[in-house]
């Protein structure tokens, strides 16, 4: 009985062979008996391995060299600057954010901003406490800034604190026709949670402005019931006379 021919597998471009039980010379007839498809797979593997080793070697040389510390410091500073710039509403980088939102369209952009507000990802206005912007239309009603977010954007009280920190002097929720209805239950829960947050010692940070609500109704009694339901969580009401 003749001896079984060993199974040969070339693993790299240097001609090394691994097999079960024997090893053939790099240029032997056995080493060249690979199907064309398998040969292409082996060559592609060799090429990818060589590229990976070369890239890894360049990174190691860059980090371990005499300029590695400088490269690390510059990279860390760049990351910190970008994070701080995106956190500041007056940063020039937010021109890119505006362009991206315009590409989304009105409805998709509104949804993206509301999700960012709910997660606390909106930029902040660190120069909001300007005394020249304060407006006192009457006693007990003090607007930190004369520009606010009108009703129709945050209709369900998703992120009023985030919009206040963004620079608005007030945020108007709604419009809501029936704050007592089941559909408004999530909004009432969010307003109650916001009030608890403000009472926990963070009021000076997250409550830099007023939060109101636009309400409507078919009678004065309906308006009174609405105010009684959510009035303790709000600073003012805007009555929609069209309702």
Short mmCIF file of C-alpha atoms in Angstrom, two decimals:
data_model
loop_
_atom_site.label_atom_id
_atom_site.label_comp_id
_atom_site.label_asym_id
_atom_site.label_seq_id
_atom_site.Cartn_x
_atom_site.Cartn_y
_atom_site.Cartn_z
CA UNK A 1 0.00 0.00 0.00
CA UNK A 2 1.44 3.31 -0.98
CA UNK A 3 1.98 6.08 1.57
CA UNK A 4 -0.73 8.74 1.85
CA UNK A 5 0.25 12.11 0.45
CA UNK A 6 0.26 14.80 3.19
CA UNK A 7 -2.20 17.73 3.09
CA UNK A 8 -0.30 20.98 2.50
CA UNK A 9 -1.38 24.52 3.44
CA UNK A 10 0.78 27.54 2.50
CA UNK A 11 0.23 30.22 5.16
CA UNK A 12 2.30 33.19 4.06
CA UNK A 13 4.20 34.70 1.20
CA UNK A 14 7.54 33.37 2.47
CA UNK A 15 6.76 29.88 1.25
CA UNK A 16 6.28 28.32 4.73
CA UNK A 17 4.11 25.18 4.73
CA UNK A 18 2.05 23.61 7.53
CA UNK A 19 0.43 20.20 7.14
CA UNK A 20 -0.51 17.10 8.98
CA UNK A 21 2.41 14.72 9.34
CA UNK A 22 4.93 16.12 6.83
CA UNK A 23 6.29 19.28 5.23
CA UNK A 24 7.10 19.76 1.58
CA UNK A 25 9.71 22.02 0.10
CA UNK A 26 8.45 25.49 -0.93
CA UNK A 27 8.89 24.72 -4.64
CA UNK A 28 7.89 21.05 -4.62
CA UNK A 29 5.05 19.85 -6.89
CA UNK A 30 2.87 19.18 -3.84
CA UNK A 31 3.13 22.80 -2.67
CA UNK A 32 1.92 24.06 -6.03
CA UNK A 33 -1.15 21.84 -6.20
CA UNK A 34 -3.67 24.41 -4.90
CA UNK A 35 -6.91 25.13 -6.72
CA UNK A 36 -7.05 28.62 -8.22
CA UNK A 37 -9.86 29.75 -5.89
CA UNK A 38 -7.98 28.62 -2.80
CA UNK A 39 -4.81 30.22 -4.07
CA UNK A 40 -6.59 33.57 -4.38
CA UNK A 41 -7.90 33.23 -0.82
CA UNK A 42 -4.41 32.52 0.50
CA UNK A 43 -2.91 35.45 -1.39
CA UNK A 44 -5.63 37.79 -0.13
CA UNK A 45 -4.99 36.61 3.43
CA UNK A 46 -1.26 37.23 3.04
CA UNK A 47 -1.87 40.72 1.68
CA UNK A 48 -4.24 41.68 4.48
CA UNK A 49 -1.87 40.32 7.13
CA UNK A 50 1.02 42.31 5.70
CA UNK A 51 -1.05 45.53 5.61
CA UNK A 52 -2.21 45.03 9.20
CA UNK A 53 1.32 44.42 10.46
CA UNK A 54 2.60 47.48 8.60
CA UNK A 55 -0.11 49.75 10.02
CA UNK A 56 0.40 48.41 13.54
CA UNK A 57 4.11 48.97 13.23
CA UNK A 58 3.67 52.60 12.15
CA UNK A 59 1.38 53.29 15.12
CA UNK A 60 3.86 51.77 17.57
CA UNK A 61 6.71 53.79 16.10
CA UNK A 62 4.63 56.97 16.36
CA UNK A 63 3.63 56.41 19.99
CA UNK A 64 6.94 55.08 21.27
CA UNK A 65 9.04 57.68 19.46
CA UNK A 66 10.34 60.89 20.95
CA UNK A 67 7.31 62.79 19.64
CA UNK A 68 4.78 60.37 21.12
CA UNK A 69 4.07 62.56 24.15
CA UNK A 70 3.45 65.62 21.99
CA UNK A 71 1.10 63.67 19.73
CA UNK A 72 -0.84 62.41 22.75
CA UNK A 73 -1.17 65.89 24.25
CA UNK A 74 -2.34 67.39 20.97
CA UNK A 75 -4.89 64.61 20.49
CA UNK A 76 -6.26 65.01 24.03
CA UNK A 77 -6.49 68.80 23.65
CA UNK A 78 -8.32 68.45 20.34
CA UNK A 79 -10.87 66.05 21.80
CA UNK A 80 -11.47 68.29 24.83
CA UNK A 81 -11.85 71.37 22.62
CA UNK A 82 -14.40 69.69 20.35
CA UNK A 83 -16.42 68.46 23.33
CA UNK A 84 -16.42 71.90 24.96
CA UNK A 85 -17.20 73.65 21.68
CA UNK A 86 -20.23 71.47 21.02
CA UNK A 87 -21.40 72.08 24.60
CA UNK A 88 -21.37 75.87 24.08
CA UNK A 89 -24.29 77.21 22.07
CA UNK A 90 -22.24 80.15 20.77
CA UNK A 91 -19.57 77.91 19.22
CA UNK A 92 -18.92 78.21 15.50
CA UNK A 93 -19.09 74.42 15.25
CA UNK A 94 -22.86 74.57 15.58
CA UNK A 95 -23.07 75.88 12.03
CA UNK A 96 -22.42 72.25 11.09
CA UNK A 97 -25.25 71.14 13.37
CA UNK A 98 -27.60 73.61 11.71
CA UNK A 99 -26.67 72.35 8.24
CA UNK A 100 -27.30 68.76 9.31
CA UNK A 101 -30.72 69.62 10.78
CA UNK A 102 -31.74 71.46 7.62
CA UNK A 103 -30.97 68.36 5.60
CA UNK A 104 -33.30 66.29 7.81
CA UNK A 105 -36.41 68.35 7.17
CA UNK A 106 -38.73 70.07 9.69
CA UNK A 107 -40.37 67.04 11.29
CA UNK A 108 -37.24 64.91 11.53
CA UNK A 109 -35.19 67.86 12.83
CA UNK A 110 -37.79 68.59 15.51
CA UNK A 111 -37.77 64.94 16.58
CA UNK A 112 -33.98 64.89 16.76
CA UNK A 113 -33.88 68.06 18.87
CA UNK A 114 -36.54 66.74 21.25
CA UNK A 115 -34.61 63.51 21.74
CA UNK A 116 -31.43 65.47 22.37
CA UNK A 117 -33.28 67.66 24.89
CA UNK A 118 -34.67 64.62 26.69
CA UNK A 119 -31.17 63.14 26.98
CA UNK A 120 -29.56 66.45 27.98
CA UNK A 121 -27.41 66.66 24.86
CA UNK A 122 -28.31 70.17 23.76
CA UNK A 123 -25.70 72.91 23.90
CA UNK A 124 -25.76 75.42 26.75
CA UNK A 125 -25.57 79.19 26.94
CA UNK A 126 -22.90 80.02 29.51
CA UNK A 127 -23.49 83.79 29.15
CA UNK A 128 -27.19 83.71 29.86
CA UNK A 129 -27.08 85.61 33.17
CA UNK A 130 -26.87 89.02 31.50
CA UNK A 131 -28.73 91.59 33.67
CA UNK A 132 -29.47 93.75 30.62
CA UNK A 133 -31.69 91.01 29.18
CA UNK A 134 -33.96 90.69 32.21
CA UNK A 135 -37.60 91.68 31.61
CA UNK A 136 -40.10 92.34 34.44
CA UNK A 137 -43.52 92.86 32.83
CA UNK A 138 -45.20 92.76 36.21
CA UNK A 139 -44.47 91.88 39.81
CA UNK A 140 -43.81 88.19 40.29
CA UNK A 141 -43.12 87.52 36.61
CA UNK A 142 -39.45 87.85 35.73
CA UNK A 143 -38.03 86.73 32.39
CA UNK A 144 -34.29 86.07 32.37
CA UNK A 145 -34.24 86.82 28.63
CA UNK A 146 -36.89 88.33 26.32
CA UNK A 147 -36.70 85.50 23.76
CA UNK A 148 -38.41 82.20 24.48
CA UNK A 149 -39.53 78.99 22.84
CA UNK A 150 -43.16 79.32 21.76
CA UNK A 151 -45.83 76.68 22.15
CA UNK A 152 -45.98 74.06 19.44
CA UNK A 153 -42.43 72.73 19.63
CA UNK A 154 -42.22 70.94 22.98
CA UNK A 155 -45.85 69.92 23.22
CA UNK A 156 -45.33 67.17 25.83
CA UNK A 157 -42.78 68.72 28.22
CA UNK A 158 -39.99 66.49 26.95
CA UNK A 159 -37.07 68.78 27.78
CA UNK A 160 -37.95 72.28 29.05
CA UNK A 161 -34.83 72.46 31.23
CA UNK A 162 -32.58 71.69 28.27
CA UNK A 163 -34.15 74.48 26.23
CA UNK A 164 -33.79 76.92 29.13
CA UNK A 165 -30.11 76.06 29.47
CA UNK A 166 -29.79 76.55 25.73
CA UNK A 167 -30.48 80.26 26.21
CA UNK A 168 -34.23 80.76 26.06
CA UNK A 169 -35.70 83.01 28.72
CA UNK A 170 -38.89 80.96 28.85
CA UNK A 171 -40.33 77.78 27.37
CA UNK A 172 -44.02 77.54 26.56
CA UNK A 173 -45.40 74.01 26.45
CA UNK A 174 -48.46 72.82 24.61
CA UNK A 175 -50.85 73.84 23.26
CA UNK A 176 -52.97 71.53 25.40
CA UNK A 177 -56.74 71.35 25.14
CA UNK A 178 -57.26 69.05 28.12
CA UNK A 179 -54.39 68.72 30.64
CA UNK A 180 -56.64 66.42 32.69
CA UNK A 181 -57.02 63.82 29.94
CA UNK A 182 -55.21 60.49 29.77
CA UNK A 183 -53.18 61.68 26.78
CA UNK A 184 -51.61 64.39 28.95
CA UNK A 185 -50.61 62.01 31.76
CA UNK A 186 -46.96 61.63 30.56
CA UNK A 187 -46.67 65.41 30.40
CA UNK A 188 -47.95 65.79 33.97
CA UNK A 189 -45.47 63.19 35.16
CA UNK A 190 -42.57 64.96 33.45
CA UNK A 191 -43.58 68.30 34.97
CA UNK A 192 -43.76 66.73 38.43
CA UNK A 193 -40.33 65.13 37.93
CA UNK A 194 -38.92 68.48 36.83
CA UNK A 195 -40.30 70.14 39.94
CA UNK A 196 -38.67 67.50 42.16
CA UNK A 197 -35.36 68.07 40.37
CA UNK A 198 -35.58 71.80 40.95
CA UNK A 199 -36.36 71.28 44.62
CA UNK A 200 -33.38 68.96 45.12
CA UNK A 201 -30.85 71.81 45.08
CA UNK A 202 -30.26 72.09 41.32
CA UNK A 203 -32.75 74.90 40.77
CA UNK A 204 -30.06 77.49 40.11
CA UNK A 205 -28.64 75.29 37.35
CA UNK A 206 -31.62 73.83 35.53
CA UNK A 207 -34.36 76.37 36.30
CA UNK A 208 -32.80 79.44 34.74
CA UNK A 209 -36.03 80.67 33.20
CA UNK A 210 -39.80 80.30 33.25
CA UNK A 211 -41.92 77.43 32.01
CA UNK A 212 -45.49 78.10 30.91
CA UNK A 213 -48.21 76.36 29.00
CA UNK A 214 -50.65 77.32 26.28
CA UNK A 215 -54.10 75.98 27.19
CA UNK A 216 -57.48 76.15 25.57
CA UNK A 217 -61.01 75.17 26.40
CA UNK A 218 -64.63 75.70 25.53
CA UNK A 219 -65.50 77.37 28.83
CA UNK A 220 -63.99 79.25 31.71
CA UNK A 221 -64.58 76.25 33.96
CA UNK A 222 -62.46 74.07 31.67
CA UNK A 223 -59.63 76.59 31.84
CA UNK A 224 -59.85 76.71 35.63
CA UNK A 225 -59.72 72.91 35.86
CA UNK A 226 -56.68 72.85 33.59
CA UNK A 227 -54.88 75.41 35.71
CA UNK A 228 -55.68 73.51 38.87
CA UNK A 229 -54.33 70.28 37.36
CA UNK A 230 -50.88 71.48 36.30
CA UNK A 231 -50.64 75.01 37.64
CA UNK A 232 -48.41 74.11 40.57
CA UNK A 233 -45.74 72.86 38.13
CA UNK A 234 -45.73 75.97 35.92
CA UNK A 235 -44.85 79.65 36.15
CA UNK A 236 -47.56 81.07 33.87
CA UNK A 237 -50.38 80.17 31.49
CA UNK A 238 -51.04 81.47 27.99
CA UNK A 239 -54.74 81.18 27.18
CA UNK A 240 -55.63 80.35 23.58
CA UNK A 241 -58.71 82.46 22.96
CA UNK A 242 -59.26 80.72 19.64
CA UNK A 243 -60.30 77.61 21.51
#
